[in-house]
Coordinates of C-alpha atoms in Angstrom, one line a residue:
Chain A
M1480 CA -13.9 -17.4 21.5
L1481 CA -18.0 -16.5 21.2
E1482 CA -20.7 -19.0 19.5
A1483 CA -21.5 -17.7 16.2
P1484 CA -25.3 -17.1 15.7
S1485 CA -26.5 -20.0 13.7
P1486 CA -29.4 -17.7 11.8
A1487 CA -29.5 -20.1 9.3
D1488 CA -33.1 -19.0 8.3
V1489 CA -31.7 -15.1 7.6
P1490 CA -32.5 -13.3 3.8
A1491 CA -29.0 -12.6 2.7
A1492 CA -29.8 -9.2 3.0
E1493 CA -29.9 -9.3 6.3
F1494 CA -26.5 -10.6 6.4
E1495 CA -23.8 -8.2 7.2
T1496 CA -20.3 -8.5 6.9
V1497 CA -17.3 -7.9 9.4
I1498 CA -13.9 -7.8 7.6
G1499 CA -10.4 -7.1 9.7
L1500 CA -7.3 -6.2 7.6
E1501 CA -4.2 -6.6 8.4
V1502 CA -1.3 -5.3 5.5
H1503 CA 2.6 -6.1 5.4
A1504 CA 4.2 -3.5 4.1
Q1505 CA 8.1 -3.6 3.4
L1506 CA 10.0 -0.7 4.4
L1507 CA 12.1 1.1 1.2
T1508 CA 14.6 1.6 4.3
A1509 CA 18.8 1.3 2.3
S1510 CA 19.3 -2.1 5.1
K1511 CA 18.2 -4.2 6.6
A1512 CA 16.0 -4.3 9.7
F1513 CA 18.6 -5.4 12.6
A1514 CA 21.8 -5.6 9.8
P1515 CA 24.0 -3.1 8.1
V1516 CA 23.6 -4.9 4.8
S1517 CA 21.8 -4.0 1.8
N1518 CA 17.7 -3.4 1.6
R1519 CA 17.1 -4.3 -2.5
F1520 CA 18.3 -7.2 -4.2
G1521 CA 18.0 -8.4 -7.7
N1522 CA 18.1 -11.9 -9.1
Q1523 CA 21.2 -13.3 -7.8
P1524 CA 20.0 -15.4 -4.3
N1525 CA 21.9 -15.5 -1.0
T1526 CA 24.0 -12.5 -1.9
Q1527 CA 22.4 -10.2 0.2
V1528 CA 22.8 -11.5 3.4
T1529 CA 25.1 -11.4 6.3
P1530 CA 25.8 -14.1 9.5
L1531 CA 22.5 -13.1 11.4
C1532 CA 20.6 -13.3 8.2
L1533 CA 21.0 -17.0 8.1
G1534 CA 20.7 -16.8 11.1
H1535 CA 24.1 -17.7 12.6
P1536 CA 24.9 -18.5 16.5
G1537 CA 26.5 -15.4 18.5
T1538 CA 24.9 -12.8 16.0
L1539 CA 23.4 -9.5 17.8
P1540 CA 20.6 -7.6 16.6
L1541 CA 21.1 -4.2 16.1
L1542 CA 18.0 -1.9 15.4
N1543 CA 17.8 0.3 12.1
E1544 CA 17.1 3.3 13.4
N1545 CA 15.1 4.3 10.2
L1546 CA 12.6 0.9 10.8
V1547 CA 11.6 3.1 13.4
N1548 CA 11.3 6.4 11.7
Y1549 CA 9.0 5.3 8.8
I1550 CA 6.4 3.5 11.3
V1551 CA 6.4 6.6 13.4
K1552 CA 6.0 8.3 10.4
M1553 CA 3.0 5.8 9.2
G1554 CA 1.5 5.8 12.8
L1555 CA 1.9 9.6 12.7
A1556 CA -0.4 10.2 9.6
T1557 CA -2.8 7.7 10.5
H1558 CA -3.6 9.2 14.0
C1559 CA -1.8 6.7 16.0
Q1560 CA -1.0 6.8 19.5
I1561 CA 2.5 6.5 19.2
A1562 CA 4.3 4.4 22.4
P1563 CA 6.8 6.3 23.8
R1564 CA 8.0 2.9 24.8
S1565 CA 7.7 -0.6 23.0
I1566 CA 8.8 -3.9 22.8
F1567 CA 10.2 -6.6 20.6
A1568 CA 9.3 -9.6 21.1
R1569 CA 10.3 -13.2 19.4
K1570 CA 7.2 -14.9 17.7
N1571 CA 8.8 -19.0 17.3
Y1572 CA 8.3 -21.3 14.2
F1573 CA 10.0 -23.7 12.6
Y1574 CA 10.8 -22.9 8.7
P1575 CA 14.1 -23.1 6.8
D1576 CA 13.3 -19.8 5.0
M1577 CA 13.6 -18.5 8.8
P1578 CA 16.5 -19.8 10.0
K1579 CA 17.1 -18.2 13.5
G1580 CA 13.3 -20.1 14.3
Y1581 CA 12.1 -17.1 15.4
Q1582 CA 10.7 -13.7 13.9
I1583 CA 11.4 -10.6 15.9
S1584 CA 8.3 -8.6 15.9
Q1585 CA 6.0 -6.9 18.4
F1586 CA 3.5 -8.6 20.6
D1587 CA 1.8 -6.5 23.1
K1588 CA 3.5 -3.3 23.3
P1589 CA 3.2 -2.4 19.6
I1590 CA 4.8 1.3 18.9
C1591 CA 2.1 2.4 17.3
H1592 CA -1.4 1.6 18.0
D1593 CA -4.9 3.1 18.7
G1594 CA -5.2 5.6 15.2
H1595 CA -7.6 5.8 12.3
I1596 CA -7.6 6.9 8.3
D1597 CA -10.8 7.6 6.3
I1598 CA -12.3 6.0 3.3
E1599 CA -14.1 7.3 0.8
L1600 CA -17.3 5.5 -0.5
E1601 CA -19.1 5.2 -3.6
D1602 CA -22.2 7.7 -2.7
G1603 CA -19.5 10.3 -1.8
S1604 CA -19.9 10.2 2.1
T1605 CA -16.5 9.0 4.5
K1606 CA -16.1 6.6 6.4
R1607 CA -13.5 5.8 9.6
I1608 CA -11.7 2.9 9.5
R1609 CA -10.1 2.5 13.0
I1610 CA -6.2 1.4 13.3
K1611 CA -5.8 -1.0 15.7
R1612 CA -2.0 -1.3 15.7
I1613 CA 0.9 -0.9 14.0
H1614 CA 4.3 -2.8 14.9
M1615 CA 7.7 -3.3 13.4
E1616 CA 8.8 -6.8 12.2
E1617 CA 11.7 -8.9 10.2
D1618 CA 10.5 -11.0 6.7
A1619 CA 11.4 -14.4 6.1
G1620 CA 13.7 -15.2 3.7
K1621 CA 12.2 -17.2 0.1
S1622 CA 11.0 -20.7 -0.1
I1623 CA 10.9 -21.9 -3.3
H1624 CA 9.3 -25.4 -4.0
D1625 CA 8.8 -25.6 -8.0
Q1626 CA 12.1 -25.9 -9.0
D1627 CA 13.9 -29.0 -7.6
P1628 CA 10.8 -32.4 -7.6
Q1629 CA 13.0 -33.3 -4.4
N1630 CA 14.2 -30.6 -2.2
T1631 CA 13.0 -26.9 -0.8
L1632 CA 15.5 -24.6 -2.7
I1633 CA 16.1 -21.5 -0.1
D1634 CA 16.8 -17.6 -0.9
L1635 CA 17.7 -15.4 2.4
N1636 CA 17.8 -12.0 0.6
R1637 CA 14.6 -11.0 1.8
S1638 CA 15.6 -12.3 5.2
G1639 CA 15.7 -9.1 7.6
T1640 CA 13.4 -7.5 5.6
P1641 CA 12.1 -4.6 7.8
L1642 CA 8.3 -4.8 7.9
I1643 CA 5.3 -3.0 9.0
E1644 CA 2.3 -4.4 9.9
I1645 CA -1.0 -2.2 9.9
V1646 CA -4.1 -4.4 11.9
T1647 CA -7.2 -2.7 11.3
E1648 CA -10.0 -3.2 14.2
P1649 CA -13.4 -5.3 12.4
D1650 CA -14.3 -2.0 11.0
I1651 CA -15.0 -2.5 7.0
S1652 CA -17.8 -3.9 5.8
S1653 CA -17.6 -4.9 2.5
P1654 CA -15.3 -5.6 -0.2
A1655 CA -15.3 -2.4 -2.1
E1656 CA -15.2 -0.4 1.2
A1657 CA -11.6 -3.3 1.2
Y1658 CA -10.4 -2.1 -1.5
A1659 CA -10.6 1.6 -0.9
Y1660 CA -9.2 1.3 3.0
L1661 CA -5.5 -0.4 0.6
V1662 CA -5.9 2.1 -2.2
R1663 CA -5.5 4.1 1.1
I1664 CA -3.3 2.9 2.8
K1665 CA -1.1 2.3 -0.3
Q1666 CA -1.2 6.4 -1.0
I1667 CA 0.1 7.2 1.9
V1668 CA 3.1 5.2 2.4
Q1669 CA 4.0 6.3 -1.2
Y1670 CA 3.7 9.9 0.2
L1671 CA 6.1 8.9 3.2
G1672 CA 8.3 7.6 0.9
I1673 CA 8.6 4.5 3.4
C1674 CA 6.9 1.5 0.8
D1675 CA 6.5 1.5 -3.0
G1676 CA 3.0 0.3 -2.4
N1677 CA 3.4 -2.7 -5.1
M1678 CA 1.7 -5.2 -4.2
E1679 CA 1.8 -7.4 -7.0
E1680 CA 5.6 -7.6 -6.2
G1681 CA 4.8 -8.0 -2.8
S1682 CA 6.1 -4.7 -1.5
L1683 CA 2.4 -4.7 0.1
R1684 CA 0.8 -7.9 1.4
C1685 CA -2.9 -8.2 2.5
D1686 CA -4.3 -10.7 4.5
A1687 CA -8.4 -10.2 5.7
N1688 CA -10.5 -11.6 9.0
I1689 CA -13.9 -11.8 7.8
S1690 CA -17.0 -12.9 9.3
I1691 CA -20.8 -12.7 8.4
R1692 CA -23.2 -11.5 11.1
P1693 CA -27.3 -11.2 10.9
V1694 CA -28.2 -7.3 11.1
G1695 CA -28.5 -6.2 14.3
E1696 CA -26.4 -9.1 15.7
T1697 CA -23.4 -7.3 17.8
R1698 CA -21.2 -10.2 18.9
L1699 CA -19.1 -11.5 16.0
G1700 CA -19.5 -14.7 13.8
T1701 CA -16.7 -16.9 13.5
R1702 CA -13.8 -15.2 10.8
T1703 CA -12.1 -17.7 8.8
E1704 CA -8.5 -15.7 7.5
L1705 CA -7.8 -15.2 4.0
K1706 CA -4.5 -15.4 2.7
N1707 CA -2.4 -14.5 -1.1
M1708 CA -4.2 -11.8 -2.2
N1709 CA -1.6 -10.7 -4.9
S1710 CA -3.4 -7.6 -5.9
F1711 CA -6.5 -5.2 -5.1
R1712 CA -8.8 -6.6 -7.3
N1713 CA -7.7 -10.0 -6.2
V1714 CA -8.6 -8.9 -2.3
E1715 CA -11.7 -7.7 -3.5
R1716 CA -12.5 -10.9 -5.6
A1717 CA -11.6 -13.2 -2.8
L1718 CA -13.7 -11.0 -0.1
I1719 CA -17.0 -11.2 -3.0
Y1720 CA -15.9 -15.3 -3.0
E1721 CA -15.7 -16.0 0.7
I1722 CA -18.7 -13.8 2.3
E1723 CA -21.0 -16.0 -0.5
R1724 CA -19.7 -18.8 0.4
Q1725 CA -20.0 -18.1 4.1
R1726 CA -23.7 -17.1 3.5
N1727 CA -24.1 -20.4 1.3
L1728 CA -23.2 -22.3 4.3
V1729 CA -25.1 -20.9 6.7
R1730 CA -28.5 -20.5 4.6
A1731 CA -27.8 -24.3 4.2
G1732 CA -27.7 -24.8 8.0
G1733 CA -24.6 -25.0 8.4
A1734 CA -21.8 -23.2 10.8
V1735 CA -18.4 -21.4 9.6
I1736 CA -15.6 -22.8 10.9
Q1737 CA -12.4 -20.7 12.1
Q1738 CA -9.5 -21.8 9.0
T1739 CA -7.2 -19.8 7.3
L1740 CA -8.2 -20.1 3.0
L1741 CA -5.8 -18.9 0.5
W1742 CA -7.1 -17.6 -2.6
D1743 CA -5.9 -18.9 -6.0
A1744 CA -6.6 -16.5 -8.6
N1745 CA -6.5 -18.9 -11.6
K1746 CA -9.6 -20.6 -10.2
M1747 CA -10.8 -17.7 -8.4
E1748 CA -12.0 -19.6 -5.6
T1749 CA -10.4 -20.1 -1.8
R1750 CA -9.3 -22.9 -0.7
Q1751 CA -8.3 -24.7 2.5
M1752 CA -4.4 -24.7 4.4
R1753 CA -3.5 -28.2 5.1
S1754 CA -3.8 -28.1 9.0
K1755 CA 0.0 -28.6 9.0
E1756 CA 0.8 -25.2 7.9
E1757 CA -1.7 -22.8 10.0
A1758 CA -1.1 -24.9 13.3
H1759 CA 0.7 -22.5 15.1
D1760 CA 1.4 -21.7 18.4
Y1761 CA 3.6 -18.3 18.3
R1762 CA 5.0 -18.7 22.2
Y1763 CA 5.9 -15.2 21.9
F1764 CA 8.3 -13.7 23.8
P1765 CA 10.3 -10.5 24.3
E1766 CA 13.3 -10.3 22.6
P1767 CA 15.5 -10.5 25.0
D1768 CA 18.8 -8.9 21.9
I1769 CA 16.9 -6.0 22.0
P1770 CA 16.2 -3.5 24.2
P1771 CA 13.0 -1.5 24.5
V1772 CA 12.5 1.4 21.7
I1773 CA 12.6 4.8 23.2
V1774 CA 10.5 7.3 20.9
T1775 CA 11.9 10.4 22.3
P1776 CA 8.8 13.6 22.5
E1777 CA 12.1 15.6 20.6
M1778 CA 12.1 12.1 18.2
L1779 CA 8.3 12.5 18.0
Q1780 CA 8.5 16.3 17.1
E1781 CA 11.0 16.0 14.5
L1782 CA 9.2 14.2 13.3
Q1783 CA 6.4 15.3 12.9
A1784 CA 7.9 17.8 11.2
S1785 CA 9.3 15.7 8.2
L1786 CA 5.7 14.3 7.2
P1787 CA 4.9 15.9 3.5
E1788 CA 1.5 16.7 3.2
L1789 CA -0.6 14.5 2.8
P1790 CA -2.9 13.5 -0.1
E1791 CA -6.2 14.4 2.4
D1792 CA -4.7 17.7 3.2
R1793 CA -3.6 17.5 -0.4
K1794 CA -7.0 17.4 -2.1
K1795 CA -8.7 19.8 0.3
R1796 CA -6.2 22.4 -0.3
F1797 CA -6.4 21.2 -4.4
V1798 CA -10.4 22.8 -3.7
V1799 CA -10.2 25.2 -1.7
A1800 CA -7.4 27.6 -3.0
M1801 CA -7.3 26.5 -6.3
E1802 CA -11.2 26.1 -7.0
L1803 CA -10.1 22.4 -8.5
P1804 CA -13.5 19.8 -8.5
L1805 CA -12.8 17.2 -5.6
S1806 CA -13.4 14.3 -7.7
D1807 CA -10.2 16.4 -10.1
A1808 CA -8.3 16.8 -7.3
E1809 CA -9.2 13.0 -6.2
M1810 CA -7.1 12.5 -9.2
L1811 CA -4.6 14.9 -9.3
T1812 CA -3.2 13.8 -5.9
D1813 CA -3.9 9.9 -6.0
T1814 CA 0.0 9.7 -6.2
R1815 CA 2.2 12.2 -4.4
E1816 CA 4.4 12.3 -8.2
M1817 CA 0.9 13.0 -10.0
A1818 CA 0.3 15.8 -7.7
D1819 CA 3.8 17.5 -7.6
Y1820 CA 3.8 17.4 -10.9
F1821 CA 0.2 19.6 -11.3
E1822 CA 1.8 21.5 -8.3
A1823 CA 4.9 22.1 -10.4
V1824 CA 3.1 23.1 -13.5
C1825 CA 0.8 26.0 -12.1
Q1826 CA 4.8 27.1 -9.9
A1827 CA 5.4 27.4 -13.7
G1828 CA 2.6 30.4 -15.1
A1829 CA -0.1 27.9 -15.8
N1830 CA -3.2 28.2 -14.9
A1831 CA -4.4 25.2 -12.3
K1832 CA -7.8 24.9 -13.7
L1833 CA -6.5 24.6 -17.7
A1834 CA -3.3 22.3 -15.8
A1835 CA -6.2 19.9 -14.4
N1836 CA -7.5 19.5 -17.5
L1837 CA -4.8 18.8 -19.7
I1838 CA -3.2 16.6 -17.4
I1839 CA -6.6 14.8 -16.4
T1840 CA -7.5 13.9 -20.1
E1841 CA -4.5 13.9 -21.8
V1842 CA -1.5 13.2 -19.7
R1843 CA -3.1 10.8 -17.8
R1844 CA -4.1 9.2 -21.4
V1845 CA -0.9 8.7 -22.1
L1846 CA 0.6 7.3 -19.0
N1847 CA -2.1 4.2 -19.7
E1848 CA -1.7 4.4 -23.1
E1849 CA 2.2 4.0 -21.9
G1850 CA 1.8 1.9 -19.4
V1851 CA 4.6 4.6 -16.9
S1852 CA 4.6 6.9 -14.2
I1853 CA 4.1 10.5 -14.2
G1854 CA 8.3 10.3 -13.0
R1855 CA 8.5 9.2 -16.9
F1856 CA 6.7 11.2 -18.9
P1857 CA 8.3 13.3 -21.6
V1858 CA 6.9 16.7 -20.9
D1859 CA 8.6 18.3 -18.3
P1860 CA 6.5 20.6 -16.0
A1861 CA 7.8 23.8 -17.6
R1862 CA 7.4 22.9 -20.8
L1863 CA 3.8 21.6 -20.2
A1864 CA 2.9 25.3 -18.6
G1865 CA 4.7 26.3 -22.1
L1866 CA 1.9 25.1 -23.8
L1867 CA -1.2 26.1 -21.4
S1868 CA 0.0 29.7 -21.7
L1869 CA 0.2 29.7 -25.3
R1870 CA -3.8 28.5 -24.5
Q1871 CA -4.2 31.4 -21.8
A1872 CA -3.1 33.7 -24.5
D1873 CA -5.6 32.8 -27.1
T1874 CA -1.9 32.5 -29.4
I1875 CA -3.1 28.8 -29.8
S1876 CA -6.7 26.9 -30.7
S1877 CA -7.8 24.3 -27.8
S1878 CA -7.2 22.0 -30.6
A1879 CA -4.0 22.9 -31.8
M1880 CA -3.3 22.1 -28.6
Q1881 CA -3.7 18.9 -28.7
T1882 CA -1.8 18.9 -32.0
I1883 CA 1.0 20.4 -29.8
F1884 CA 1.0 18.6 -27.7
N1885 CA 1.1 15.0 -28.9
R1886 CA 4.4 16.7 -30.6
M1887 CA 5.5 17.2 -27.7
L1888 CA 5.6 13.4 -27.1
E1889 CA 8.0 13.6 -29.6
D1890 CA 9.1 16.6 -29.7
A1891 CA 11.9 17.6 -27.3
G1892 CA 11.0 21.8 -28.2
D1893 CA 9.0 24.1 -26.0
A1894 CA 5.6 24.7 -27.2
A1895 CA 6.0 28.2 -29.0
S1896 CA 8.4 26.9 -31.4
I1897 CA 6.0 23.8 -32.4
A1898 CA 3.2 26.5 -33.0
R1899 CA 4.9 28.3 -34.9
S1900 CA 7.8 25.4 -36.9
L1901 CA 3.4 23.6 -37.5
N1902 CA 2.2 27.0 -38.4
L1903 CA -0.8 26.8 -35.6
V1904 CA -0.4 30.1 -34.6
Q1905 CA -3.9 31.7 -33.9
V1906 CA -4.1 34.9 -36.0
S1907 CA -5.6 37.8 -33.6
D1908 CA -4.7 40.3 -36.3
T1909 CA -8.0 42.5 -37.2
S1910 CA -6.2 43.9 -40.0
F1911 CA -6.7 40.3 -41.7
L1912 CA -10.0 39.1 -39.9
E1913 CA -11.7 42.2 -40.7
P1914 CA -12.0 41.6 -44.5
L1915 CA -12.6 38.1 -44.2
V1916 CA -15.5 38.6 -41.9
D1917 CA -17.1 41.2 -44.2
Q1918 CA -16.4 38.7 -47.4
I1919 CA -18.7 35.8 -45.5
L1920 CA -21.1 38.7 -44.4
A1921 CA -21.4 39.9 -48.0
S1922 CA -21.9 36.2 -49.3
N1923 CA -24.4 34.8 -46.9
P1924 CA -27.1 38.2 -46.9
D1925 CA -30.3 36.0 -46.6
K1926 CA -28.2 34.0 -43.2
V1927 CA -27.2 37.8 -41.9
N1928 CA -31.0 38.2 -42.2
A1929 CA -31.4 35.4 -40.6
Y1930 CA -29.8 36.2 -37.9
R1931 CA -30.9 39.7 -37.4
N1932 CA -34.1 38.0 -37.0
G1933 CA -33.3 35.3 -34.2
K1934 CA -31.7 32.9 -35.4
T1935 CA -28.0 33.2 -33.4
G1936 CA -26.9 29.7 -34.0
L1937 CA -26.1 31.0 -37.5
M1938 CA -22.5 32.3 -35.8
G1939 CA -21.4 28.8 -35.6
F1940 CA -21.8 29.1 -39.7
F1941 CA -20.0 32.7 -39.7
V1942 CA -16.9 31.7 -37.2
G1943 CA -17.2 28.2 -39.1
Q1944 CA -16.9 29.5 -42.8
I1945 CA -14.1 32.3 -41.5
M1946 CA -11.8 29.4 -39.7
Q1947 CA -12.1 27.2 -43.4
Q1948 CA -10.8 30.7 -44.9
S1949 CA -7.8 30.8 -42.1
K1950 CA -7.2 27.7 -42.6
G1951 CA -7.7 27.2 -38.7
K1952 CA -6.1 29.6 -37.4
A1953 CA -8.3 32.6 -36.6
N1954 CA -8.8 33.3 -33.0
P1955 CA -12.6 32.1 -33.4
K1956 CA -13.0 34.0 -30.1
L1957 CA -11.7 37.5 -32.0
V1958 CA -13.6 36.9 -34.5
S1959 CA -17.6 36.2 -32.7
E1960 CA -16.8 38.9 -31.2
L1961 CA -16.2 41.3 -34.7
I1962 CA -19.0 39.4 -36.9
T1963 CA -21.6 40.5 -34.1
K1964 CA -19.7 43.9 -34.1
K1965 CA -20.4 43.7 -38.1
I1966 CA -24.1 42.3 -38.0
N1967 CA -24.6 45.1 -35.6
E1968 CA -23.1 47.9 -37.2
Q1969 CA -24.2 46.9 -40.7
G1970 CA -28.2 46.4 -39.0
Chain B
M118 CA -2.6 -26.4 37.0
S119 CA -0.1 -29.2 36.1
V120 CA 1.7 -29.9 33.2
T121 CA 0.5 -33.3 31.7
R122 CA 2.7 -36.0 29.4
D123 CA 0.8 -34.3 26.5
D124 CA 1.6 -30.8 27.3
V125 CA 5.4 -32.2 27.9
K126 CA 5.0 -34.3 23.7
Y127 CA 3.3 -31.2 22.2
M128 CA 5.7 -28.6 23.5
A129 CA 8.1 -31.4 22.3
N130 CA 6.7 -31.0 18.9
L131 CA 6.6 -27.0 18.9
A132 CA 10.3 -27.6 19.6
R133 CA 11.0 -29.9 17.3
L134 CA 12.9 -32.5 19.7
R135 CA 12.3 -36.4 19.9
L136 CA 12.0 -37.1 23.6
T137 CA 12.7 -41.1 25.0
E138 CA 9.2 -42.1 27.7
S139 CA 11.5 -41.4 30.4
E140 CA 12.5 -38.0 29.4
I141 CA 9.4 -37.3 28.8
D142 CA 8.8 -38.1 32.5
M143 CA 12.0 -35.9 33.8
Y144 CA 10.3 -32.7 32.4
Q145 CA 6.9 -33.1 33.1
K146 CA 8.2 -33.4 36.7
D147 CA 10.5 -30.5 36.5
M148 CA 8.3 -28.1 34.6
N149 CA 5.7 -29.1 37.4
K150 CA 8.4 -28.1 39.7
I151 CA 8.4 -24.8 37.9
L152 CA 5.0 -23.8 38.3
E153 CA 5.2 -24.4 42.0
Y154 CA 7.5 -21.9 42.1
M155 CA 5.5 -19.6 39.6
E156 CA 2.5 -20.0 42.5
Q157 CA 5.2 -19.6 45.3
L158 CA 5.2 -15.8 43.2
N159 CA 1.4 -15.4 42.5
Q160 CA 0.8 -15.0 45.9
V161 CA 3.0 -11.3 46.1
N162 CA 0.6 -9.1 45.0
T163 CA 1.9 -7.4 41.6
D164 CA -0.6 -4.9 40.9
D165 CA 1.3 -1.5 41.0
V166 CA 4.2 -3.0 39.1
E167 CA 4.9 -3.2 35.3
P168 CA 6.0 -6.9 33.5
L169 CA 9.7 -6.5 33.2
E170 CA 11.0 -6.9 30.6
H171 CA 14.1 -6.2 30.4
V172 CA 16.4 -6.8 32.7
L173 CA 18.9 -3.4 32.0
E174 CA 16.5 -0.3 31.1
L175 CA 18.7 1.3 28.9
P176 CA 16.9 2.0 25.6
A177 CA 17.5 0.6 22.5
R178 CA 20.6 1.7 20.6
Y179 CA 19.6 2.6 16.9
R180 CA 21.4 2.4 14.0
P181 CA 21.9 3.8 11.0
D182 CA 20.9 3.0 8.3
T183 CA 23.5 2.4 6.2
A184 CA 24.6 -1.1 4.5
E185 CA 28.3 -2.3 4.9
P186 CA 29.1 -5.3 2.3
P187 CA 27.4 -8.6 2.3
L188 CA 29.2 -11.8 2.7
Q189 CA 30.8 -13.1 -0.1
H190 CA 28.1 -15.4 -1.5
E191 CA 30.0 -18.4 -1.4
D192 CA 31.0 -18.1 2.3
A193 CA 27.4 -18.0 2.9
L194 CA 27.0 -20.9 1.3
K195 CA 29.6 -22.5 3.1
N196 CA 27.8 -24.0 5.8
A197 CA 25.1 -25.5 4.4
P198 CA 24.6 -29.1 4.4
D199 CA 23.5 -29.2 1.0
A200 CA 23.2 -26.3 -1.3
D201 CA 23.3 -25.8 -5.4
S202 CA 25.4 -22.7 -6.6
D203 CA 23.2 -20.2 -6.4
Y204 CA 20.3 -21.8 -3.0
F205 CA 19.9 -23.4 0.3
R206 CA 18.7 -26.6 -0.4
V207 CA 16.2 -28.8 2.2
P208 CA 14.6 -31.5 2.2
R209 CA 10.9 -31.0 0.2
V210 CA 9.0 -29.1 2.4
I211 CA 5.5 -29.7 1.1
D212 CA 4.1 -32.3 -1.0

């Protein structure tokens, strides 16, 4: 173990931060990692268990093929090397929510290693975060300490749930980068459909190793480990707090000691884990009950072929093939469901740019207000495309599109029939519009003259008058064409 | 390298075993014998030998990802030294 540099006189700006993250993702398999029993469970404790989950003697683990399939997909999506042969190991410790006395995990031969993902920084540049390893393991049960003053209660429904742990190299230099990394991980697992990515509910969990060192120093400082950060924002906050704590400590002449800290989201501070909780000597050894995990070239090929288009590639395609601005593409590919929705709208005949605008502004506003995801949005892609094509054909004005959109949230009808029922179909009939134009021009001779003399800004006035006369139904583009034509004819 | 009495006590603690003084002596002796044997093995050149995690180099069998009915809730709790109608009950783990 290297000693921490002790640069008490280094100013804060000359410290750099070194962060490595360990993310656990709970897999959306149908059954548990090593037992053929449901991996989805509700509130009734100790109902989704088998003798294996309870740690009964004589039980043997049977490896779920989807645990392997899902982790290999994750490895491929993060550019990892996939080990053709990997080994399960036992991590030994005693805790009542893990009745067999060891966790089945992987240790020195993980199935995925040496990958990377790219994150976007605030200045628009890209940074590569190297992934050291991704390994398979099982989850423990749940301990409940606050229901019974004398006892701890144990629910083993979660016991044996399949997890993957994604470990980075210490490549992350700030809390903002850590946040961007987590968002990307969440996005990838959701695109792959292997984890729901919900950090608040614990299906994604994050621990951080964090140290500081003077800029230019190549050795790592002594690190602390941060746990218990149960939201993306809390990870960022906890890291900010811990970096500040370490800097203040070192500037005051102290030294960081290696310890595990728990983030307290209510007090917004970290506290030291009790030494008992921290004491670990896991005595890993190869799991004798599970033979080596072999990934054949055929399996690898099949899994590679089954990968969906990943967010990075999809974003690039939206920019290149659909000519969307990068920021729009970023928002539309945020979740796979959103990107699918957008593409379905385009496939139903809508113009990509118009569709992108409406989805980014109006659809996302509604989703935010209602707190729902696109899967529960009441207007399906075909109806939204119908609305957009009315606008594309200039059958409705942009403000009418807004009105119809709002109506469609409650009305299951198609856009065209709503437009008719609300009397919002634009009038593009010149035989109706021409007399109106003539009338407005005739009653404003001074403005017509001023226009001819260069005050072209008056076009807005003319069009406005006609919109008023037509109760908003005139096609403004056609109206301004008519006005230009008439004024030129008269002059 | 040899095993001290403290090493034995440390390992006993990790394994949650309570040992008498004479048992500590006994395990210390046994473990040192094992290490002596390992020393003997250390003399063999193993540079080109892959670690052997499993005696039989058979690949792990994959189980289809399907769920079967779980153990009945009552049966799950039946053998527990202590339980309420929902949970296993153990002595309080944290203070």
